[in-house]
Amino acid sequence: MYDFAIIGGGIVGLSTGMALGKNYPHARILVLEKESQWAFHQTGNNSGVIHSGIYYKPGSFKAKFCRDGSRSMVEFCQEHEIEHEVCGKVIVATEESELPRLESLYKRGLDNGIEVQRISPEAVKEIEPHVRCVGGIRVFSTGIVNYKQVCQKYAELIQQQGGELRLNTKVSKISASGENQVLETSNGSFETRFVINCAGLHSDRIAKLAQLTPLAKIIPFRGEYYELIPEKRHLVKTLIYPVPNPDFPFLGVHFTRMIDSSVHAGPNAVLSLKREGYKKTDFDLRDFAEVITYPGFWKLAAKHADEGIQEIIRSFSKAAFVRSLQKLIPEVQAADLIPTHAGVRAQALMNNGSLVDDFLIVQGQNSIHVCNAPSPAATSSVEIGKAIVAQIPQQAQLLTAINA
């Protein structure tokens, strides 16, 4: 019998397990992951950026979690000697028409309590000599890290706290057993007092197994990247982002120096035909059918048809991808770029076609379901774990059982 069972061994599930162990040192905690290693999907394929929180609506969970989470992540890395760097980044306008949006972004950064600075094109070149722009913002608190290493440390700390970790354990059914719940898996059955769903790309399906009707459906979007060849890494010193389109949910292609000194360029954002579809050829009939029969998807597609077409073109045309990058660094040529790994983003989408733009955490009967944990979830993971655990005291019956 376990007190808590967490479904999902990505960065949110592991940070929640770590927070549980701190808050409930005598509780029996179980973390289940269907893959053979931790952080296998979204966490292990992201850009490795410690985000500042400049993009997010003031007062939103995203803004608060990210602002506090970036500090917590840096402190965690310092405490556990995980390689990281607070290198800062620049966000640049490449056309005069983008300057009003750049100014709005600057003001949003101030509203979110972030250290930001307006900088001239000349000042941008002092930081990033190869960038062409008409204006920029410098964001000081942005950093880089390897989140797989962070997750490995989270897992180690859970074990040190007495928690139990199970890889290769896929949950297929959730049923009631009195006041408890039984998780049937590919590696046996587990009874628990409380379930925490951190299943990422499959969070809506796990919620359904727990007899909860999700407020949104997960739609997978693949982000495809190129990598600068080693001889051209000098073109990028830190991180270089364009001014995002506020009506489009993705940030646009950008340059990111990784903690291993490689430089990634991208991503685009295209619909994946499989929830774990990292290749263009990946296809799953169930996943595909769920998307094309969901009214919300077609409403979203109609709203962003022009942007969606451009993303698809960039997916199949390296030349088009390169042209997008050349808006930031004109020197970049197709020969300078080689394909690298892709990531898949779990985007929660409402039936009316609106994107769930913030973290969505839903309470069920003796359960909590993280139904949307988009970027900056990795940056914010320490704070998200604390926030999830903070909701558990509302389940008074559970606490009585654990503390008995």
mmCIF file of C-alpha atoms in Angstrom:
data_model
loop_
_atom_site.group_PDB
_atom_site.id
_atom_site.type_symbol
_atom_site.label_atom_id
_atom_site.label_comp_id
_atom_site.label_asym_id
_atom_site.label_seq_id
_atom_site.Cartn_x
_atom_site.Cartn_y
_atom_site.Cartn_z
ATOM 1 C CA MET A 1 0.000 0.000 0.000
ATOM 2 C CA TYR A 2 1.313 3.420 -0.998
ATOM 3 C CA ASP A 3 0.223 6.836 0.198
ATOM 4 C CA PHE A 4 1.029 8.593 -3.087
ATOM 5 C CA ALA A 5 1.485 7.231 -6.593
ATOM 6 C CA ILE A 6 2.759 9.570 -9.291
ATOM 7 C CA ILE A 7 2.141 8.609 -12.915
ATOM 8 C CA GLY A 8 4.846 10.031 -15.173
ATOM 9 C CA GLY A 9 8.610 10.284 -14.728
ATOM 10 C CA GLY A 10 9.235 13.550 -16.526
ATOM 11 C CA ILE A 11 10.479 16.645 -14.757
ATOM 12 C CA VAL A 12 7.065 17.554 -13.301
ATOM 13 C CA GLY A 13 6.399 14.075 -11.921
ATOM 14 C CA LEU A 14 9.852 13.812 -10.396
ATOM 15 C CA SER A 15 9.784 17.305 -8.895
ATOM 16 C CA THR A 16 6.402 16.455 -7.359
ATOM 17 C CA GLY A 17 7.847 13.266 -5.875
ATOM 18 C CA MET A 18 10.721 15.247 -4.425
ATOM 19 C CA ALA A 19 8.363 17.831 -2.900
ATOM 20 C CA LEU A 20 6.155 15.089 -1.450
ATOM 21 C CA GLY A 21 9.125 13.497 0.266
ATOM 22 C CA LYS A 22 10.016 16.809 1.899
ATOM 23 C CA ASN A 23 6.453 17.546 3.051
ATOM 24 C CA TYR A 24 5.501 14.012 4.061
ATOM 25 C CA PRO A 25 8.720 12.290 5.186
ATOM 26 C CA HIS A 26 6.859 9.255 6.533
ATOM 27 C CA ALA A 27 4.656 8.697 3.478
ATOM 28 C CA ARG A 28 5.166 5.802 1.071
ATOM 29 C CA ILE A 29 5.732 7.385 -2.336
ATOM 30 C CA LEU A 30 5.775 5.613 -5.709
ATOM 31 C CA VAL A 31 6.730 7.062 -9.098
ATOM 32 C CA LEU A 32 5.731 5.113 -12.224
ATOM 33 C CA GLU A 33 7.235 5.706 -15.671
ATOM 34 C CA LYS A 34 6.356 3.662 -18.736
ATOM 35 C CA GLU A 35 9.716 4.225 -20.460
ATOM 36 C CA SER A 36 13.100 2.714 -19.599
ATOM 37 C CA GLN A 37 14.573 6.006 -18.411
ATOM 38 C CA TRP A 38 13.509 9.238 -16.748
ATOM 39 C CA ALA A 39 12.739 12.390 -18.758
ATOM 40 C CA PHE A 40 12.360 10.378 -21.949
ATOM 41 C CA HIS A 41 9.843 12.571 -23.785
ATOM 42 C CA GLN A 42 9.173 16.311 -23.429
ATOM 43 C CA THR A 43 11.781 16.974 -20.740
ATOM 44 C CA GLY A 44 14.549 15.067 -22.475
ATOM 45 C CA ASN A 45 13.967 16.706 -25.843
ATOM 46 C CA ASN A 46 13.528 20.351 -24.920
ATOM 47 C CA SER A 47 15.876 23.266 -25.558
ATOM 48 C CA GLY A 48 17.556 23.219 -22.148
ATOM 49 C CA VAL A 49 16.692 26.858 -21.460
ATOM 50 C CA ILE A 50 16.119 28.264 -17.982
ATOM 51 C CA HIS A 51 13.440 30.764 -18.976
ATOM 52 C CA SER A 52 12.995 34.189 -17.395
ATOM 53 C CA GLY A 53 9.202 34.522 -17.653
ATOM 54 C CA ILE A 54 9.159 37.615 -19.863
ATOM 55 C CA TYR A 55 6.531 36.285 -22.274
ATOM 56 C CA TYR A 56 3.765 35.365 -19.859
ATOM 57 C CA LYS A 57 0.689 37.303 -18.820
ATOM 58 C CA PRO A 58 1.287 39.073 -15.488
ATOM 59 C CA GLY A 59 -0.530 37.277 -12.697
ATOM 60 C CA SER A 60 -0.717 33.955 -14.559
ATOM 61 C CA PHE A 61 0.626 30.704 -13.140
ATOM 62 C CA LYS A 62 3.155 30.693 -15.980
ATOM 63 C CA ALA A 63 4.516 34.097 -15.018
ATOM 64 C CA LYS A 64 4.743 33.360 -11.296
ATOM 65 C CA PHE A 65 6.045 29.807 -11.644
ATOM 66 C CA CYS A 66 8.649 30.847 -14.204
ATOM 67 C CA ARG A 67 9.924 33.911 -12.369
ATOM 68 C CA ASP A 68 10.248 32.019 -9.090
ATOM 69 C CA GLY A 69 11.220 28.786 -10.837
ATOM 70 C CA SER A 70 14.183 30.251 -12.685
ATOM 71 C CA ARG A 71 15.689 31.295 -9.349
ATOM 72 C CA SER A 72 14.852 27.938 -7.768
ATOM 73 C CA MET A 73 16.395 26.050 -10.692
ATOM 74 C CA VAL A 74 19.640 28.011 -10.524
ATOM 75 C CA GLU A 75 19.792 27.493 -6.741
ATOM 76 C CA PHE A 76 19.112 23.762 -7.176
ATOM 77 C CA CYS A 77 21.891 23.442 -9.758
ATOM 78 C CA GLN A 78 24.297 25.336 -7.529
ATOM 79 C CA GLU A 79 23.436 23.195 -4.510
ATOM 80 C CA HIS A 80 23.864 19.908 -6.384
ATOM 81 C CA GLU A 81 26.744 20.975 -8.642
ATOM 82 C CA ILE A 82 24.812 20.540 -11.902
ATOM 83 C CA GLU A 83 26.444 22.338 -14.811
ATOM 84 C CA HIS A 84 24.465 25.420 -15.830
ATOM 85 C CA GLU A 85 25.041 28.983 -16.956
ATOM 86 C CA VAL A 86 23.028 32.178 -16.563
ATOM 87 C CA CYS A 87 24.107 33.641 -19.889
ATOM 88 C CA GLY A 88 21.159 35.926 -20.666
ATOM 89 C CA LYS A 89 19.520 36.333 -24.039
ATOM 90 C CA VAL A 90 18.512 38.970 -26.557
ATOM 91 C CA ILE A 91 15.095 39.355 -28.173
ATOM 92 C CA VAL A 92 15.355 41.373 -31.359
ATOM 93 C CA ALA A 93 13.098 43.122 -33.834
ATOM 94 C CA THR A 94 14.273 42.591 -37.389
ATOM 95 C CA GLU A 95 11.737 44.991 -38.947
ATOM 96 C CA GLU A 96 10.401 48.413 -37.927
ATOM 97 C CA SER A 97 6.880 47.000 -37.751
ATOM 98 C CA GLU A 98 7.975 44.734 -34.871
ATOM 99 C CA LEU A 99 9.151 47.577 -32.626
ATOM 100 C CA PRO A 100 5.751 48.198 -30.952
ATOM 101 C CA ARG A 101 5.549 44.498 -30.038
ATOM 102 C CA LEU A 102 9.111 44.623 -28.734
ATOM 103 C CA GLU A 103 8.173 47.570 -26.519
ATOM 104 C CA SER A 104 5.109 45.720 -25.231
ATOM 105 C CA LEU A 105 7.296 42.746 -24.399
ATOM 106 C CA TYR A 106 9.721 44.999 -22.547
ATOM 107 C CA LYS A 107 6.871 46.421 -20.438
ATOM 108 C CA ARG A 108 5.569 42.923 -19.750
ATOM 109 C CA GLY A 109 8.994 41.943 -18.487
ATOM 110 C CA LEU A 110 8.942 44.894 -16.077
ATOM 111 C CA ASP A 111 5.409 43.977 -14.967
ATOM 112 C CA ASN A 112 6.630 40.443 -14.223
ATOM 113 C CA GLY A 113 9.504 41.731 -12.105
ATOM 114 C CA ILE A 114 12.217 40.620 -14.525
ATOM 115 C CA GLU A 115 15.488 42.447 -15.104
ATOM 116 C CA VAL A 116 15.254 43.610 -18.709
ATOM 117 C CA GLN A 117 16.955 46.357 -20.669
ATOM 118 C CA ARG A 118 16.138 48.084 -23.952
ATOM 119 C CA ILE A 119 19.194 48.004 -26.184
ATOM 120 C CA SER A 120 20.052 49.584 -29.513
ATOM 121 C CA PRO A 121 21.098 47.630 -32.621
ATOM 122 C CA GLU A 122 24.671 48.642 -31.845
ATOM 123 C CA ALA A 123 24.385 47.319 -28.296
ATOM 124 C CA VAL A 124 22.910 44.056 -29.610
ATOM 125 C CA LYS A 125 25.988 43.655 -31.824
ATOM 126 C CA GLU A 126 28.244 44.031 -28.802
ATOM 127 C CA ILE A 127 26.532 40.942 -27.347
ATOM 128 C CA GLU A 128 25.796 39.078 -30.586
ATOM 129 C CA PRO A 129 28.061 40.478 -33.331
ATOM 130 C CA HIS A 130 26.381 38.602 -36.186
ATOM 131 C CA VAL A 131 22.765 39.614 -35.518
ATOM 132 C CA ARG A 132 20.967 42.083 -37.787
ATOM 133 C CA CYS A 133 18.159 44.001 -36.090
ATOM 134 C CA VAL A 134 16.501 47.401 -35.587
ATOM 135 C CA GLY A 135 16.173 47.092 -31.807
ATOM 136 C CA GLY A 136 16.396 44.648 -28.976
ATOM 137 C CA ILE A 137 15.788 43.680 -25.371
ATOM 138 C CA ARG A 138 18.370 42.100 -23.132
ATOM 139 C CA VAL A 139 17.018 39.573 -20.612
ATOM 140 C CA PHE A 140 19.602 38.930 -17.919
ATOM 141 C CA SER A 141 18.170 35.948 -16.002
ATOM 142 C CA THR A 142 17.835 33.462 -18.876
ATOM 143 C CA GLY A 143 20.125 30.470 -18.562
ATOM 144 C CA ILE A 144 20.933 27.020 -19.938
ATOM 145 C CA VAL A 145 21.142 23.564 -18.361
ATOM 146 C CA ASN A 146 20.765 19.874 -19.178
ATOM 147 C CA TYR A 147 17.357 18.962 -17.771
ATOM 148 C CA LYS A 148 18.056 15.239 -17.997
ATOM 149 C CA GLN A 149 20.766 15.753 -15.394
ATOM 150 C CA VAL A 150 18.329 17.741 -13.262
ATOM 151 C CA CYS A 151 15.799 14.903 -13.472
ATOM 152 C CA GLN A 152 18.395 12.325 -12.541
ATOM 153 C CA LYS A 153 19.168 14.319 -9.394
ATOM 154 C CA TYR A 154 15.435 14.625 -8.602
ATOM 155 C CA ALA A 155 15.150 10.829 -8.873
ATOM 156 C CA GLU A 156 18.171 10.308 -6.610
ATOM 157 C CA LEU A 157 16.685 12.608 -3.979
ATOM 158 C CA ILE A 158 13.342 10.777 -4.081
ATOM 159 C CA GLN A 159 15.149 7.510 -3.399
ATOM 160 C CA GLN A 160 17.168 9.086 -0.579
ATOM 161 C CA GLN A 161 13.879 10.223 0.959
ATOM 162 C CA GLY A 162 12.627 6.629 0.854
ATOM 163 C CA GLY A 163 10.500 6.864 -2.305
ATOM 164 C CA GLU A 164 10.176 3.973 -4.739
ATOM 165 C CA LEU A 165 10.859 4.420 -8.462
ATOM 166 C CA ARG A 166 9.580 2.080 -11.165
ATOM 167 C CA LEU A 167 10.624 2.317 -14.819
ATOM 168 C CA ASN A 168 9.082 0.208 -17.629
ATOM 169 C CA THR A 169 5.736 0.439 -15.828
ATOM 170 C CA LYS A 170 2.814 1.630 -17.964
ATOM 171 C CA VAL A 171 -0.537 2.305 -16.278
ATOM 172 C CA SER A 172 -3.416 0.699 -18.176
ATOM 173 C CA LYS A 173 -6.300 0.901 -15.689
ATOM 174 C CA ILE A 174 -7.307 2.769 -12.550
ATOM 175 C CA SER A 175 -10.033 1.314 -10.330
ATOM 176 C CA ALA A 176 -11.429 1.987 -6.869
ATOM 177 C CA SER A 177 -10.781 -0.294 -3.896
ATOM 178 C CA GLY A 178 -12.801 1.140 -1.052
ATOM 179 C CA GLU A 179 -11.340 4.585 -0.382
ATOM 180 C CA ASN A 180 -8.117 3.660 -2.188
ATOM 181 C CA GLN A 181 -7.217 3.289 -5.860
ATOM 182 C CA VAL A 182 -5.590 0.404 -7.686
ATOM 183 C CA LEU A 183 -3.265 1.076 -10.616
ATOM 184 C CA GLU A 184 -2.977 -1.841 -12.995
ATOM 185 C CA THR A 185 0.238 -1.670 -14.963
ATOM 186 C CA SER A 186 2.500 -3.609 -17.275
ATOM 187 C CA ASN A 187 4.565 -4.451 -14.196
ATOM 188 C CA GLY A 188 1.910 -5.491 -11.673
ATOM 189 C CA SER A 189 -0.793 -3.750 -9.637
ATOM 190 C CA PHE A 190 -0.262 -1.030 -7.035
ATOM 191 C CA GLU A 191 -2.721 0.202 -4.419
ATOM 192 C CA THR A 192 -2.498 3.803 -3.282
ATOM 193 C CA ARG A 193 -4.417 6.350 -1.261
ATOM 194 C CA PHE A 194 -3.744 9.200 -3.691
ATOM 195 C CA VAL A 195 -2.881 9.506 -7.387
ATOM 196 C CA ILE A 196 -1.004 12.385 -9.010
ATOM 197 C CA ASN A 197 -1.185 12.404 -12.804
ATOM 198 C CA CYS A 198 1.904 13.969 -14.413
ATOM 199 C CA ALA A 199 1.693 11.963 -17.639
ATOM 200 C CA GLY A 200 2.417 14.838 -20.027
ATOM 201 C CA LEU A 201 1.517 13.787 -23.554
ATOM 202 C CA HIS A 202 -0.948 11.257 -22.118
ATOM 203 C CA SER A 203 -2.302 13.270 -19.190
ATOM 204 C CA ASP A 204 -5.822 13.549 -20.635
ATOM 205 C CA ARG A 205 -5.991 9.780 -21.129
ATOM 206 C CA ILE A 206 -4.830 9.069 -17.588
ATOM 207 C CA ALA A 207 -7.466 11.497 -16.316
ATOM 208 C CA LYS A 208 -10.116 9.505 -18.190
ATOM 209 C CA LEU A 209 -8.848 6.277 -16.610
ATOM 210 C CA ALA A 210 -9.490 7.959 -13.254
ATOM 211 C CA GLN A 211 -13.098 8.687 -14.306
ATOM 212 C CA LEU A 212 -12.378 12.395 -14.733
ATOM 213 C CA THR A 213 -13.565 14.271 -17.810
ATOM 214 C CA PRO A 214 -10.642 16.413 -18.973
ATOM 215 C CA LEU A 215 -11.404 20.026 -19.805
ATOM 216 C CA ALA A 216 -9.114 19.836 -22.815
ATOM 217 C CA LYS A 217 -7.529 17.357 -25.209
ATOM 218 C CA ILE A 218 -3.785 16.977 -25.726
ATOM 219 C CA ILE A 219 -2.764 17.836 -29.290
ATOM 220 C CA PRO A 220 0.885 16.969 -30.082
ATOM 221 C CA PHE A 221 3.043 19.478 -31.956
ATOM 222 C CA ARG A 222 6.497 18.484 -33.152
ATOM 223 C CA GLY A 223 9.282 21.025 -32.953
ATOM 224 C CA GLU A 224 12.072 20.331 -35.434
ATOM 225 C CA TYR A 225 15.594 21.665 -34.976
ATOM 226 C CA TYR A 226 18.789 22.112 -36.907
ATOM 227 C CA GLU A 227 22.218 22.374 -35.347
ATOM 228 C CA LEU A 228 25.055 24.649 -36.416
ATOM 229 C CA ILE A 229 28.121 22.759 -37.542
ATOM 230 C CA PRO A 230 31.042 23.223 -35.093
ATOM 231 C CA GLU A 231 32.858 25.590 -37.452
ATOM 232 C CA LYS A 232 29.897 28.013 -37.312
ATOM 233 C CA ARG A 233 29.112 27.955 -33.593
ATOM 234 C CA HIS A 234 30.951 31.268 -33.204
ATOM 235 C CA LEU A 235 27.965 32.972 -34.868
ATOM 236 C CA VAL A 236 25.965 32.605 -31.637
ATOM 237 C CA LYS A 237 27.305 33.632 -28.226
ATOM 238 C CA THR A 238 24.205 33.180 -26.037
ATOM 239 C CA LEU A 239 20.517 32.913 -27.036
ATOM 240 C CA ILE A 240 18.858 34.911 -29.822
ATOM 241 C CA TYR A 241 15.071 35.132 -30.138
ATOM 242 C CA PRO A 242 12.759 37.009 -32.530
ATOM 243 C CA VAL A 243 9.813 39.089 -31.354
ATOM 244 C CA PRO A 244 6.988 36.537 -31.046
ATOM 245 C CA ASN A 245 3.611 36.871 -32.691
ATOM 246 C CA PRO A 246 1.249 37.395 -29.713
ATOM 247 C CA ASP A 247 -1.588 35.654 -31.561
ATOM 248 C CA PHE A 248 0.432 32.489 -32.239
ATOM 249 C CA PRO A 249 1.265 30.068 -29.392
ATOM 250 C CA PHE A 250 4.880 29.422 -30.439
ATOM 251 C CA LEU A 251 7.925 31.696 -30.130
ATOM 252 C CA GLY A 252 9.291 31.388 -33.659
ATOM 253 C CA VAL A 253 12.617 29.945 -34.772
ATOM 254 C CA HIS A 254 15.557 31.086 -32.671
ATOM 255 C CA PHE A 255 19.162 30.242 -31.802
ATOM 256 C CA THR A 256 20.042 28.520 -28.526
ATOM 257 C CA ARG A 257 23.524 27.767 -27.280
ATOM 258 C CA MET A 258 23.276 24.536 -25.292
ATOM 259 C CA ILE A 259 25.194 23.703 -22.129
ATOM 260 C CA ASP A 260 27.454 21.373 -24.179
ATOM 261 C CA SER A 261 28.402 24.376 -26.408
ATOM 262 C CA SER A 262 26.436 23.140 -29.414
ATOM 263 C CA VAL A 263 24.028 25.619 -31.008
ATOM 264 C CA HIS A 264 20.492 24.609 -31.965
ATOM 265 C CA ALA A 265 18.344 26.541 -34.408
ATOM 266 C CA GLY A 266 14.564 26.258 -34.403
ATOM 267 C CA PRO A 267 12.043 24.988 -33.751
ATOM 268 C CA ASN A 268 9.242 25.138 -36.221
ATOM 269 C CA ALA A 269 5.917 23.778 -34.934
ATOM 270 C CA VAL A 270 3.916 21.222 -36.910
ATOM 271 C CA LEU A 271 1.129 18.858 -35.978
ATOM 272 C CA SER A 272 2.514 15.459 -35.052
ATOM 273 C CA LEU A 273 0.558 12.460 -36.323
ATOM 274 C CA LYS A 274 1.583 10.539 -33.220
ATOM 275 C CA ARG A 275 1.756 11.719 -29.617
ATOM 276 C CA GLU A 276 5.323 10.514 -29.434
ATOM 277 C CA GLY A 277 6.082 11.224 -33.074
ATOM 278 C CA TYR A 278 9.605 12.579 -33.282
ATOM 279 C CA LYS A 279 9.988 11.797 -36.997
ATOM 280 C CA LYS A 280 7.953 13.093 -39.928
ATOM 281 C CA THR A 281 7.068 9.513 -40.821
ATOM 282 C CA ASP A 282 5.766 8.582 -37.346
ATOM 283 C CA PHE A 283 2.050 7.754 -37.369
ATOM 284 C CA ASP A 284 -0.424 6.295 -34.908
ATOM 285 C CA LEU A 285 -3.998 5.704 -36.043
ATOM 286 C CA ARG A 286 -5.562 6.287 -32.636
ATOM 287 C CA ASP A 287 -3.633 9.524 -32.061
ATOM 288 C CA PHE A 288 -4.378 10.793 -35.562
ATOM 289 C CA ALA A 289 -8.076 9.933 -35.377
ATOM 290 C CA GLU A 290 -8.451 11.738 -32.046
ATOM 291 C CA VAL A 291 -7.014 14.911 -33.564
ATOM 292 C CA ILE A 292 -8.987 15.002 -36.820
ATOM 293 C CA THR A 293 -12.298 14.197 -35.105
ATOM 294 C CA TYR A 294 -11.822 16.870 -32.444
ATOM 295 C CA PRO A 295 -13.735 20.072 -33.287
ATOM 296 C CA GLY A 296 -11.265 22.210 -31.375
ATOM 297 C CA PHE A 297 -8.429 21.263 -33.708
ATOM 298 C CA TRP A 298 -10.251 22.441 -36.825
ATOM 299 C CA LYS A 299 -11.193 25.714 -35.151
ATOM 300 C CA LEU A 300 -7.558 26.266 -34.194
ATOM 301 C CA ALA A 301 -6.356 25.351 -37.691
ATOM 302 C CA ALA A 302 -8.780 27.814 -39.296
ATOM 303 C CA LYS A 303 -7.684 30.597 -36.965
ATOM 304 C CA HIS A 304 -3.963 30.095 -37.632
ATOM 305 C CA ALA A 305 -4.089 28.789 -41.207
ATOM 306 C CA ASP A 306 -1.445 31.156 -42.590
ATOM 307 C CA GLU A 307 1.045 30.522 -39.784
ATOM 308 C CA GLY A 308 0.362 26.796 -39.926
ATOM 309 C CA ILE A 309 1.109 26.647 -43.637
ATOM 310 C CA GLN A 310 4.414 28.467 -43.099
ATOM 311 C CA GLU A 311 5.373 26.004 -40.367
ATOM 312 C CA ILE A 312 4.639 23.052 -42.665
ATOM 313 C CA ILE A 313 6.695 24.628 -45.451
ATOM 314 C CA ARG A 314 9.640 25.054 -43.058
ATOM 315 C CA SER A 315 9.264 21.421 -42.054
ATOM 316 C CA PHE A 316 9.743 20.149 -45.586
ATOM 317 C CA SER A 317 11.962 22.895 -47.006
ATOM 318 C CA LYS A 318 15.370 23.491 -45.487
ATOM 319 C CA ALA A 319 15.688 26.588 -47.666
ATOM 320 C CA ALA A 320 12.571 28.087 -46.083
ATOM 321 C CA PHE A 321 13.869 27.224 -42.598
ATOM 322 C CA VAL A 322 17.194 28.888 -43.409
ATOM 323 C CA ARG A 323 15.453 32.044 -44.666
ATOM 324 C CA SER A 324 13.705 32.361 -41.298
ATOM 325 C CA LEU A 325 17.027 32.065 -39.494
ATOM 326 C CA GLN A 326 18.675 34.579 -41.817
ATOM 327 C CA LYS A 327 16.284 37.253 -40.562
ATOM 328 C CA LEU A 328 18.271 37.051 -37.335
ATOM 329 C CA ILE A 329 21.744 36.148 -38.633
ATOM 330 C CA PRO A 330 22.130 36.862 -42.377
ATOM 331 C CA GLU A 331 25.443 34.962 -42.544
ATOM 332 C CA VAL A 332 23.838 31.579 -41.848
ATOM 333 C CA GLN A 333 23.779 29.318 -44.888
ATOM 334 C CA ALA A 334 22.139 25.960 -45.536
ATOM 335 C CA ALA A 335 25.528 24.237 -45.476
ATOM 336 C CA ASP A 336 26.045 25.489 -41.927
ATOM 337 C CA LEU A 337 23.087 23.479 -40.575
ATOM 338 C CA ILE A 338 22.538 19.783 -39.951
ATOM 339 C CA PRO A 339 19.322 18.178 -38.648
ATOM 340 C CA THR A 340 19.205 17.277 -34.976
ATOM 341 C CA HIS A 341 16.618 15.734 -32.637
ATOM 342 C CA ALA A 342 13.021 16.952 -32.529
ATOM 343 C CA GLY A 343 10.740 17.400 -29.541
ATOM 344 C CA VAL A 344 6.990 16.965 -29.155
ATOM 345 C CA ARG A 345 4.968 19.462 -27.160
ATOM 346 C CA ALA A 346 1.777 18.411 -25.404
ATOM 347 C CA GLN A 347 -0.575 21.303 -26.132
ATOM 348 C CA ALA A 348 -3.916 21.252 -24.329
ATOM 349 C CA LEU A 349 -6.736 22.459 -26.576
ATOM 350 C CA MET A 350 -10.324 23.275 -25.663
ATOM 351 C CA ASN A 351 -13.297 22.114 -27.700
ATOM 352 C CA ASN A 352 -13.917 25.706 -28.860
ATOM 353 C CA GLY A 353 -10.457 25.874 -30.454
ATOM 354 C CA SER A 354 -8.808 27.970 -27.755
ATOM 355 C CA LEU A 355 -5.420 26.927 -26.443
ATOM 356 C CA VAL A 356 -4.991 26.375 -22.726
ATOM 357 C CA ASP A 357 -2.328 29.018 -22.298
ATOM 358 C CA ASP A 358 -1.560 28.381 -18.634
ATOM 359 C CA PHE A 359 -0.884 25.471 -16.322
ATOM 360 C CA LEU A 360 -4.038 23.420 -15.789
ATOM 361 C CA ILE A 361 -4.127 21.433 -12.550
ATOM 362 C CA VAL A 362 -7.411 19.664 -11.784
ATOM 363 C CA GLN A 363 -8.474 17.925 -8.569
ATOM 364 C CA GLY A 364 -10.326 14.633 -8.672
ATOM 365 C CA GLN A 365 -11.396 12.189 -5.990
ATOM 366 C CA ASN A 366 -8.200 11.518 -4.022
ATOM 367 C CA SER A 367 -6.250 12.623 -7.086
ATOM 368 C CA ILE A 368 -4.631 15.607 -8.777
ATOM 369 C CA HIS A 369 -4.234 15.782 -12.545
ATOM 370 C CA VAL A 370 -1.701 18.038 -14.262
ATOM 371 C CA CYS A 371 -3.626 18.377 -17.525
ATOM 372 C CA ASN A 372 -1.435 21.080 -19.055
ATOM 373 C CA ALA A 373 2.186 21.762 -18.168
ATOM 374 C CA PRO A 374 3.647 23.612 -21.160
ATOM 375 C CA SER A 375 6.937 25.454 -21.377
ATOM 376 C CA PRO A 376 8.240 26.802 -18.996
ATOM 377 C CA ALA A 377 7.431 23.633 -17.021
ATOM 378 C CA ALA A 378 11.056 22.486 -16.860
ATOM 379 C CA THR A 379 12.258 25.887 -15.635
ATOM 380 C CA SER A 380 9.391 26.013 -13.136
ATOM 381 C CA SER A 381 9.550 22.391 -12.024
ATOM 382 C CA VAL A 382 10.663 22.993 -8.437
ATOM 383 C CA GLU A 383 7.841 25.497 -7.935
ATOM 384 C CA ILE A 384 5.241 23.370 -9.743
ATOM 385 C CA GLY A 385 6.066 20.401 -7.530
ATOM 386 C CA LYS A 386 5.571 22.567 -4.433
ATOM 387 C CA ALA A 387 2.278 23.942 -5.796
ATOM 388 C CA ILE A 388 0.890 20.480 -6.519
ATOM 389 C CA VAL A 389 1.773 19.237 -3.056
ATOM 390 C CA ALA A 390 0.255 22.380 -1.519
ATOM 391 C CA GLN A 391 -3.138 21.332 -2.911
ATOM 392 C CA ILE A 392 -3.077 18.007 -1.063
ATOM 393 C CA PRO A 393 -3.989 19.401 2.404
ATOM 394 C CA GLN A 394 -7.445 20.037 0.964
ATOM 395 C CA GLN A 395 -7.838 16.248 0.998
ATOM 396 C CA ALA A 396 -8.319 16.041 4.779
ATOM 397 C CA GLN A 397 -9.219 12.360 4.817
ATOM 398 C CA LEU A 398 -5.956 11.444 3.134
ATOM 399 C CA LEU A 399 -3.870 13.411 5.626
ATOM 400 C CA THR A 400 -5.634 11.735 8.523
ATOM 401 C CA ALA A 401 -4.712 8.327 7.094
ATOM 402 C CA ILE A 402 -1.072 9.215 6.412
ATOM 403 C CA ASN A 403 -0.516 10.828 9.816
ATOM 404 C CA ALA A 404 -2.302 8.102 11.757
#
